[in-house]
């Protein structure tokens, strides 16, 4: 039985899948049973930050697995403390504490909970941005654009939500009053199609939030961990987010999530306010520390910025008419439906992703990809056969 047949027999039918079954990885390459090699410019939805065979990541997780695979937050562990320290050191200085969870949605769920705790339950509303995606748990999906029409599924949202249109600076002030506990936004909207929010828009959101004593939550689940060319993409706007969420690249493939907060938020937290069994587990912690250190040691922010420039210079070719996004969270605008381009690229052994925008191909490659990989993409696009 093929993997596809096996999964379709034994798992819920909620994922459309590609016609490729990877077995192992080398750098940014995926290899199947027949030794077919595919260049992965999608990185498992931005997860494989260091590629697939990073010696340091393998070594740190294996060492921890052999030493002690699990203990919960009931006991302090050096490896967890080291991971928190490495993440805090990667982030801007005003973010002083971390809280570890298991996924992006869970990080956002807790960020939103903290916003209401900070508002001492006097506040009722969250401001979000049109076209945003924040995850599939109750609170995260409540602030996800359009989820009510498709898959929210719960009878009601846990709080009131209002949306400001993406990049509509003139709409921002009217969306905020004393009722607002927080604004949440992705500095580069990932699922939407790598739409980078304008600097002015992010500054307007942060300014309006400050005026009504609401928190600023930057969802950096997709855009964070060096991907934008800075450790976190909100830094491009020169604003201070109160809470920043991370996941995906955070563990380089080991499932995990985190939020970072200011000291002011830490000061309102009491025992029991937040909690998780697996969050901050030793394997994830070992991975988080290694990824944070690798971002700094290998200057992966600079590589993301350089590869972005190369993509902008060389990849507007073949079916691609424009490039958007930041760093290595890139959208390629395609004249024909993006799915056709994605399928044709896969035929030519390059894996890319689609997005909510039917004319955007999304690139979320390992932060370690080199210029030869982008050259391959550019020449494949230039010669792409879109027939069939
Ligand atoms: N936030 C953003 C910006 C995301 O892109 C995603 C996932 O795509 C999430 C949150 C949810 O993350 P997870 O799937 O790990 O729950």
Short mmCIF file of C-alpha atoms and ligand atoms in Angstrom, two decimals:
data_model
loop_
_atom_site.label_atom_id
_atom_site.label_comp_id
_atom_site.label_asym_id
_atom_site.label_seq_id
_atom_site.Cartn_x
_atom_site.Cartn_y
_atom_site.Cartn_z
CA UNK A 1 0.00 0.00 0.00
CA UNK A 2 1.32 3.48 -0.84
CA UNK A 3 1.60 6.06 1.93
CA UNK A 4 -1.26 7.97 0.30
CA UNK A 5 -3.52 4.90 0.31
CA UNK A 6 -2.58 4.09 3.90
CA UNK A 7 -3.31 7.63 5.12
CA UNK A 8 -6.54 7.87 3.23
CA UNK A 9 -7.72 4.59 4.81
CA UNK A 10 -6.72 5.45 8.40
CA UNK A 11 -6.86 9.26 8.82
CA UNK A 12 -9.66 11.82 8.51
CA UNK A 13 -9.95 13.15 4.97
CA UNK A 14 -9.11 16.80 5.72
CA UNK A 15 -5.88 17.35 3.77
CA UNK A 16 -5.55 17.51 -0.02
CA UNK A 17 -2.11 15.96 -0.62
CA UNK A 18 0.56 16.29 -3.29
CA UNK A 19 1.71 13.46 -5.48
CA UNK A 20 5.09 12.97 -3.78
CA UNK A 21 6.00 10.82 -0.76
CA UNK A 22 9.27 11.98 0.82
CA UNK A 23 11.23 9.45 2.81
CA UNK A 24 14.32 11.34 3.92
CA UNK A 25 15.99 14.73 3.65
CA UNK A 26 19.42 16.18 2.91
CA UNK A 27 19.93 19.93 3.39
CA UNK A 28 16.98 21.53 1.59
CA UNK A 29 16.33 18.38 -0.50
CA UNK A 30 13.63 15.75 -0.04
CA UNK A 31 14.23 12.25 -1.39
CA UNK A 32 11.62 9.53 -2.04
CA UNK A 33 11.83 5.72 -2.16
CA UNK A 34 12.79 5.78 -5.83
CA UNK A 35 15.59 8.29 -5.12
CA UNK A 36 13.71 11.17 -6.73
CA UNK A 37 15.20 14.41 -5.35
CA UNK A 38 12.99 17.46 -4.83
CA UNK A 39 14.26 20.91 -3.77
CA UNK A 40 12.03 21.97 -0.86
CA UNK A 41 11.25 25.68 -1.05
CA UNK A 42 8.21 25.24 1.21
CA UNK A 43 9.97 23.78 4.26
CA UNK A 44 6.93 21.91 5.62
CA UNK A 45 5.02 25.23 6.07
CA UNK A 46 8.14 27.15 7.22
CA UNK A 47 9.15 24.54 9.80
CA UNK A 48 12.49 23.20 8.51
CA UNK A 49 14.49 26.32 9.43
CA UNK A 50 17.84 24.55 9.31
CA UNK A 51 17.05 22.08 6.53
CA UNK A 52 16.76 18.35 7.11
CA UNK A 53 20.13 17.13 8.29
CA UNK A 54 21.56 19.88 10.48
CA UNK A 55 24.20 18.11 12.56
CA UNK A 56 23.80 20.41 15.59
CA UNK A 57 20.02 19.93 15.72
CA UNK A 58 20.24 16.16 15.37
CA UNK A 59 22.95 16.00 17.99
CA UNK A 60 21.20 18.20 20.59
CA UNK A 61 17.87 16.35 20.30
CA UNK A 62 19.51 12.91 20.28
CA UNK A 63 21.65 13.76 23.33
CA UNK A 64 18.59 15.00 25.22
CA UNK A 65 16.56 11.94 24.16
CA UNK A 66 19.22 9.66 25.60
CA UNK A 67 19.71 11.74 28.74
CA UNK A 68 16.09 12.44 29.77
CA UNK A 69 13.31 12.53 27.18
CA UNK A 70 10.66 14.14 29.34
CA UNK A 71 9.84 15.94 32.52
CA UNK A 72 7.04 18.48 32.85
CA UNK A 73 7.11 22.06 34.12
CA UNK A 74 6.67 20.69 37.65
CA UNK A 75 10.47 20.60 37.84
CA UNK A 76 13.08 23.07 36.63
CA UNK A 77 15.42 21.82 33.91
CA UNK A 78 18.63 23.35 32.63
CA UNK A 79 17.66 22.58 29.03
CA UNK A 80 14.37 24.51 29.35
CA UNK A 81 16.06 27.47 31.00
CA UNK A 82 18.74 27.51 28.29
CA UNK A 83 16.04 27.49 25.59
CA UNK A 84 14.17 30.39 27.20
CA UNK A 85 17.39 32.36 27.57
CA UNK A 86 18.37 31.74 23.93
CA UNK A 87 14.92 32.80 22.67
CA UNK A 88 14.84 35.94 24.84
CA UNK A 89 18.34 36.82 23.66
CA UNK A 90 17.30 36.45 20.02
CA UNK A 91 14.34 38.81 20.56
CA UNK A 92 14.43 42.60 21.06
CA UNK A 93 15.47 43.64 24.58
CA UNK A 94 11.99 44.70 25.79
CA UNK A 95 10.79 41.07 25.54
CA UNK A 96 12.13 39.52 28.70
CA UNK A 97 10.23 36.25 29.34
CA UNK A 98 9.13 33.17 27.41
CA UNK A 99 6.27 30.71 27.87
CA UNK A 100 6.51 27.44 25.96
CA UNK A 101 3.61 25.61 24.31
CA UNK A 102 3.16 23.06 21.51
CA UNK A 103 1.91 24.91 18.44
CA UNK A 104 1.22 28.28 16.87
CA UNK A 105 -2.47 28.20 17.67
CA UNK A 106 -1.77 27.41 21.31
CA UNK A 107 0.72 30.29 21.51
CA UNK A 108 -1.91 32.69 20.15
CA UNK A 109 -4.61 31.23 22.42
CA UNK A 110 -2.44 32.03 25.44
CA UNK A 111 -1.43 35.45 24.10
CA UNK A 112 -5.11 36.38 23.81
CA UNK A 113 -5.82 35.00 27.29
CA UNK A 114 -3.01 37.16 28.69
CA UNK A 115 -4.51 40.20 26.97
CA UNK A 116 -7.80 39.71 28.81
CA UNK A 117 -5.97 39.01 32.08
CA UNK A 118 -4.00 42.24 31.60
CA UNK A 119 -7.29 44.07 31.03
CA UNK A 120 -8.53 42.67 34.36
CA UNK A 121 -11.58 41.33 32.50
CA UNK A 122 -12.97 44.84 31.92
CA UNK A 123 -12.24 44.55 28.23
CA UNK A 124 -14.31 42.53 25.78
CA UNK A 125 -12.91 42.91 22.28
CA UNK A 126 -9.92 42.02 20.12
CA UNK A 127 -9.01 43.92 16.97
CA UNK A 128 -7.67 41.75 14.15
CA UNK A 129 -6.73 42.36 10.52
CA UNK A 130 -8.62 41.26 7.42
CA UNK A 131 -7.20 38.13 5.70
CA UNK A 132 -5.34 37.09 8.88
CA UNK A 133 -4.73 33.48 9.89
CA UNK A 134 -3.98 32.77 13.56
CA UNK A 135 -4.76 29.05 13.98
CA UNK A 136 -7.55 26.59 14.63
CA UNK A 137 -8.18 26.58 18.38
CA UNK A 138 -11.24 28.51 19.62
CA UNK A 139 -9.65 31.89 20.37
CA UNK A 140 -7.09 31.72 17.54
CA UNK A 141 -9.75 30.90 14.97
CA UNK A 142 -12.05 33.61 16.37
CA UNK A 143 -9.50 36.18 15.14
CA UNK A 144 -8.94 34.37 11.84
CA UNK A 145 -10.52 36.09 8.85
CA UNK A 146 -13.38 34.14 7.30
CA UNK A 147 -13.20 31.17 9.69
CA UNK A 148 -16.88 31.73 10.63
CA UNK A 149 -17.90 31.00 7.06
CA UNK A 150 -15.93 27.79 6.72
CA UNK A 151 -14.56 25.89 9.64
CA UNK A 152 -14.96 27.78 12.96
CA UNK A 153 -17.77 25.33 13.84
CA UNK A 154 -18.28 26.42 17.48
CA UNK A 155 -21.65 28.04 18.31
CA UNK A 156 -20.04 31.31 19.41
CA UNK A 157 -16.69 33.06 19.66
CA UNK A 158 -15.14 33.42 23.14
CA UNK A 159 -14.97 37.26 22.83
CA UNK A 160 -15.94 40.05 20.46
CA UNK A 161 -13.75 40.59 17.41
CA UNK A 162 -13.59 43.41 14.90
CA UNK A 163 -11.45 43.54 11.80
CA UNK A 164 -9.52 46.40 10.25
CA UNK A 165 -8.88 46.08 6.54
CA UNK A 166 -5.29 45.12 5.77
CA UNK A 167 -3.10 48.23 5.34
CA UNK A 168 -6.07 50.66 5.68
CA UNK A 169 -4.27 53.14 7.95
CA UNK A 170 -7.26 55.52 7.86
CA UNK A 171 -9.54 52.83 9.39
CA UNK A 172 -7.35 52.10 12.38
CA UNK A 173 -8.29 54.76 14.93
CA UNK A 174 -12.04 54.13 14.60
CA UNK A 175 -11.56 50.44 15.47
CA UNK A 176 -10.17 51.13 18.93
CA UNK A 177 -11.94 52.18 22.13
CA UNK A 178 -11.55 51.34 25.81
CA UNK A 179 -13.23 47.97 25.22
CA UNK A 180 -10.26 46.64 23.25
CA UNK A 181 -7.96 44.23 25.10
CA UNK A 182 -5.48 43.75 22.26
CA UNK A 183 -4.72 43.98 18.59
CA UNK A 184 -3.29 40.88 16.94
CA UNK A 185 -1.60 40.86 13.54
CA UNK A 186 0.88 38.93 11.41
CA UNK A 187 3.56 41.41 10.29
CA UNK A 188 3.74 39.37 7.08
CA UNK A 189 0.45 37.55 6.48
CA UNK A 190 1.50 34.01 5.62
CA UNK A 191 -1.53 31.89 4.75
CA UNK A 192 -3.05 34.94 2.99
CA UNK A 193 -0.18 34.81 0.48
CA UNK A 194 2.88 36.49 2.03
CA UNK A 195 1.32 39.94 2.23
CA UNK A 196 3.72 42.18 4.16
CA UNK A 197 1.80 44.74 6.21
CA UNK A 198 3.00 48.29 5.58
CA UNK A 199 5.25 49.90 8.19
CA UNK A 200 2.73 52.78 8.56
CA UNK A 201 -0.13 50.33 9.17
CA UNK A 202 1.75 48.42 11.88
CA UNK A 203 2.75 51.72 13.50
CA UNK A 204 -0.88 52.92 13.38
CA UNK A 205 -2.12 49.69 15.01
CA UNK A 206 0.48 49.92 17.77
CA UNK A 207 -0.19 53.64 18.35
CA UNK A 208 -3.97 53.15 18.54
CA UNK A 209 -3.54 50.20 20.93
CA UNK A 210 -1.33 52.29 23.24
CA UNK A 211 -3.92 55.09 23.38
CA UNK A 212 -6.61 52.74 24.79
CA UNK A 213 -4.22 50.68 26.95
CA UNK A 214 -4.61 47.58 24.75
CA UNK A 215 -1.82 45.08 24.14
CA UNK A 216 0.01 44.66 20.84
CA UNK A 217 0.32 40.98 19.87
CA UNK A 218 2.57 40.14 16.92
CA UNK A 219 1.82 36.68 15.55
CA UNK A 220 5.22 35.64 14.26
CA UNK A 221 4.39 31.96 13.93
CA UNK A 222 5.25 32.10 10.24
CA UNK A 223 7.24 35.35 9.90
CA UNK A 224 9.46 35.01 12.98
CA UNK A 225 12.72 33.25 13.87
CA UNK A 226 14.84 35.17 11.38
CA UNK A 227 12.65 34.49 8.35
CA UNK A 228 11.92 38.16 7.55
CA UNK A 229 15.58 39.20 7.64
CA UNK A 230 15.31 40.31 11.28
CA UNK A 231 14.71 37.96 14.25
CA UNK A 232 11.03 39.04 14.29
CA UNK A 233 9.25 40.85 11.45
CA UNK A 234 7.47 43.45 13.63
CA UNK A 235 10.95 44.90 14.25
CA UNK A 236 10.90 46.30 10.70
CA UNK A 237 8.20 48.75 11.92
CA UNK A 238 10.24 49.95 14.90
CA UNK A 239 7.36 49.22 17.30
CA UNK A 240 7.35 47.42 20.64
CA UNK A 241 5.00 44.43 20.63
CA UNK A 242 3.87 43.39 24.14
CA UNK A 243 3.51 39.73 23.21
CA UNK A 244 5.12 37.89 20.31
CA UNK A 245 4.16 34.35 19.35
CA UNK A 246 6.40 31.84 17.57
CA UNK A 247 6.18 28.22 16.37
CA UNK A 248 6.98 26.48 13.03
CA UNK A 249 10.71 27.32 12.54
CA UNK A 250 11.14 27.60 16.32
CA UNK A 251 12.02 23.92 16.76
CA UNK A 252 13.35 23.25 13.26
CA UNK A 253 10.94 20.29 12.97
CA UNK A 254 10.45 19.30 16.61
CA UNK A 255 6.86 20.38 17.41
CA UNK A 256 6.74 23.41 19.70
CA UNK A 257 5.48 26.94 20.16
CA UNK A 258 6.27 29.86 22.43
CA UNK A 259 5.22 33.30 23.40
CA UNK A 260 7.51 36.10 24.45
CA UNK A 261 6.29 38.87 26.73
CA UNK A 262 7.37 42.04 28.43
CA UNK A 263 8.19 42.24 32.13
CA UNK A 264 4.88 44.12 32.63
CA UNK A 265 2.93 41.07 31.44
CA UNK A 266 5.11 38.73 33.47
CA UNK A 267 4.28 40.80 36.57
CA UNK A 268 0.55 40.15 36.25
CA UNK A 269 0.97 36.36 35.88
CA UNK A 270 0.21 34.17 38.86
CA UNK A 271 0.71 30.45 39.39
CA UNK A 272 -1.86 28.53 37.36
CA UNK A 273 -2.81 31.35 34.96
CA UNK A 274 -1.26 29.43 32.04
CA UNK A 275 -0.18 25.81 31.76
CA UNK A 276 0.61 22.84 29.54
CA UNK A 277 1.95 19.31 29.93
CA UNK A 278 4.24 19.09 26.91
CA UNK A 279 5.15 22.77 26.37
CA UNK A 280 8.79 23.36 27.27
CA UNK A 281 9.54 19.65 27.17
CA UNK A 282 13.24 18.78 27.04
CA UNK A 283 13.36 17.61 23.39
CA UNK A 284 11.64 20.76 22.16
CA UNK A 285 13.80 22.87 24.46
CA UNK A 286 17.01 21.33 23.09
CA UNK A 287 15.78 22.04 19.55
CA UNK A 288 14.73 25.64 20.34
CA UNK A 289 18.10 26.47 21.81
CA UNK A 290 19.92 25.00 18.81
CA UNK A 291 17.73 26.86 16.30
CA UNK A 292 18.16 30.19 18.14
CA UNK A 293 21.93 29.75 18.31
CA UNK A 294 22.16 28.70 14.65
CA UNK A 295 20.24 31.81 13.54
CA UNK A 296 22.85 33.99 15.22
CA UNK A 297 25.94 31.87 14.50
CA UNK A 298 25.24 31.36 10.77
CA UNK A 299 23.78 34.88 10.33
CA UNK A 300 20.59 33.40 8.88
CA UNK A 301 18.78 36.77 9.01
CA UNK A 302 21.36 38.12 6.55
CA UNK A 303 20.95 35.04 4.36
CA UNK A 304 17.15 35.50 4.34
CA UNK A 305 17.57 39.13 3.27
CA UNK A 306 20.12 38.26 0.57
CA UNK A 307 17.98 35.45 -0.85
CA UNK A 308 14.94 37.78 -0.88
CA UNK A 309 16.90 40.27 -2.95
CA UNK A 310 17.99 37.51 -5.32
CA UNK A 311 14.38 36.29 -5.70
CA UNK A 312 13.18 39.83 -6.41
CA UNK A 313 15.91 40.30 -9.03
CA UNK A 314 15.68 36.95 -10.82
CA UNK A 315 12.31 35.28 -10.26
CA UNK A 316 9.95 37.68 -12.04
CA UNK A 317 10.05 35.42 -15.07
CA UNK A 318 7.89 32.77 -16.78
CA UNK A 319 4.47 32.79 -15.09
CA UNK A 320 5.58 35.16 -12.26
CA UNK A 321 4.62 38.83 -12.60
CA UNK A 322 5.53 40.22 -9.15
CA UNK A 323 7.09 39.36 -5.79
CA UNK A 324 5.74 40.26 -2.32
CA UNK A 325 6.56 39.43 1.30
CA UNK A 326 9.74 39.80 3.31
CA UNK A 327 12.91 37.74 3.58
CA UNK A 328 12.10 34.06 3.03
CA UNK A 329 8.33 34.44 3.45
CA UNK A 330 7.73 35.24 -0.20
CA UNK A 331 4.71 35.33 -2.48
CA UNK A 332 5.17 34.98 -6.24
CA UNK A 333 2.20 36.45 -8.11
CA UNK A 334 1.23 34.27 -11.04
CA UNK A 335 -0.82 35.17 -14.08
CA UNK A 336 -2.33 31.66 -14.26
CA UNK A 337 -3.78 29.88 -11.18
CA UNK A 338 -0.99 29.31 -8.63
CA UNK A 339 -1.95 25.63 -8.28
CA UNK A 340 -0.99 25.01 -11.92
CA UNK A 341 2.39 26.65 -11.36
CA UNK A 342 2.93 24.73 -8.09
CA UNK A 343 2.14 21.44 -9.87
CA UNK A 344 4.41 22.26 -12.82
CA UNK A 345 7.27 23.20 -10.45
CA UNK A 346 6.82 19.90 -8.61
CA UNK A 347 7.01 18.10 -11.96
CA UNK A 348 10.38 19.80 -12.32
CA UNK A 349 11.37 18.71 -8.79
CA UNK A 350 10.82 21.96 -6.88
CA UNK A 351 8.33 21.96 -4.02
CA UNK A 352 6.47 25.22 -3.33
CA UNK A 353 3.17 26.08 -1.65
CA UNK A 354 -0.06 27.80 -2.54
CA UNK A 355 -1.99 30.23 -0.30
CA UNK A 356 -5.46 31.63 0.28
CA UNK A 357 -4.84 33.90 -2.72
CA UNK A 358 -5.37 31.71 -5.82
CA UNK A 359 -2.71 33.67 -7.72
CA UNK A 360 0.11 33.49 -5.18
CA UNK A 361 2.78 30.78 -4.90
CA UNK A 362 4.27 30.79 -1.41
CA UNK A 363 7.95 30.18 -0.66
CA UNK A 364 8.97 29.30 2.93
CA UNK A 365 12.28 27.50 2.43
CA UNK A 366 14.87 26.58 5.03
CA UNK A 367 16.71 29.71 6.18
CA UNK A 368 19.91 27.98 5.10
CA UNK A 369 19.17 27.83 1.34
CA UNK A 370 21.89 29.17 -0.92
CA UNK A 371 22.06 31.24 -4.08
CA UNK A 372 22.35 28.10 -6.27
CA UNK A 373 18.90 26.99 -5.00
CA UNK A 374 17.35 30.32 -6.04
CA UNK A 375 19.17 30.14 -9.40
CA UNK A 376 17.54 26.74 -9.93
CA UNK A 377 14.12 28.22 -9.10
CA UNK A 378 14.63 31.16 -11.46
CA UNK A 379 15.73 29.02 -14.40
CA UNK A 380 12.97 26.46 -13.78
CA UNK A 381 10.36 29.25 -13.72
CA UNK A 382 11.78 30.77 -16.91
CA UNK A 383 11.43 27.44 -18.74
CA UNK A 384 8.29 26.14 -17.02
CA UNK A 385 5.91 24.06 -19.06
CA UNK A 386 2.35 24.79 -17.93
CA UNK A 387 0.69 22.42 -20.35
CA UNK A 388 -1.78 19.84 -19.03
N1 LIG B 1 -0.36 31.81 13.14
C1 LIG B 1 0.11 31.87 11.89
C2 LIG B 1 0.57 33.19 11.35
C3 LIG B 1 0.19 30.71 11.11
O1 LIG B 1 0.65 30.77 9.84
C4 LIG B 1 -0.25 29.48 11.66
C5 LIG B 1 -0.20 28.25 10.87
O2 LIG B 1 -0.10 28.25 9.67
C6 LIG B 1 -0.71 29.47 12.98
C7 LIG B 1 -0.75 30.65 13.70
C8 LIG B 1 -1.15 28.19 13.61
O3 LIG B 1 -0.04 27.42 13.90
P1 LIG B 1 -0.20 25.85 14.22
O4 LIG B 1 -0.62 25.19 12.95
O5 LIG B 1 1.16 25.44 14.70
O6 LIG B 1 -1.22 25.75 15.29
#
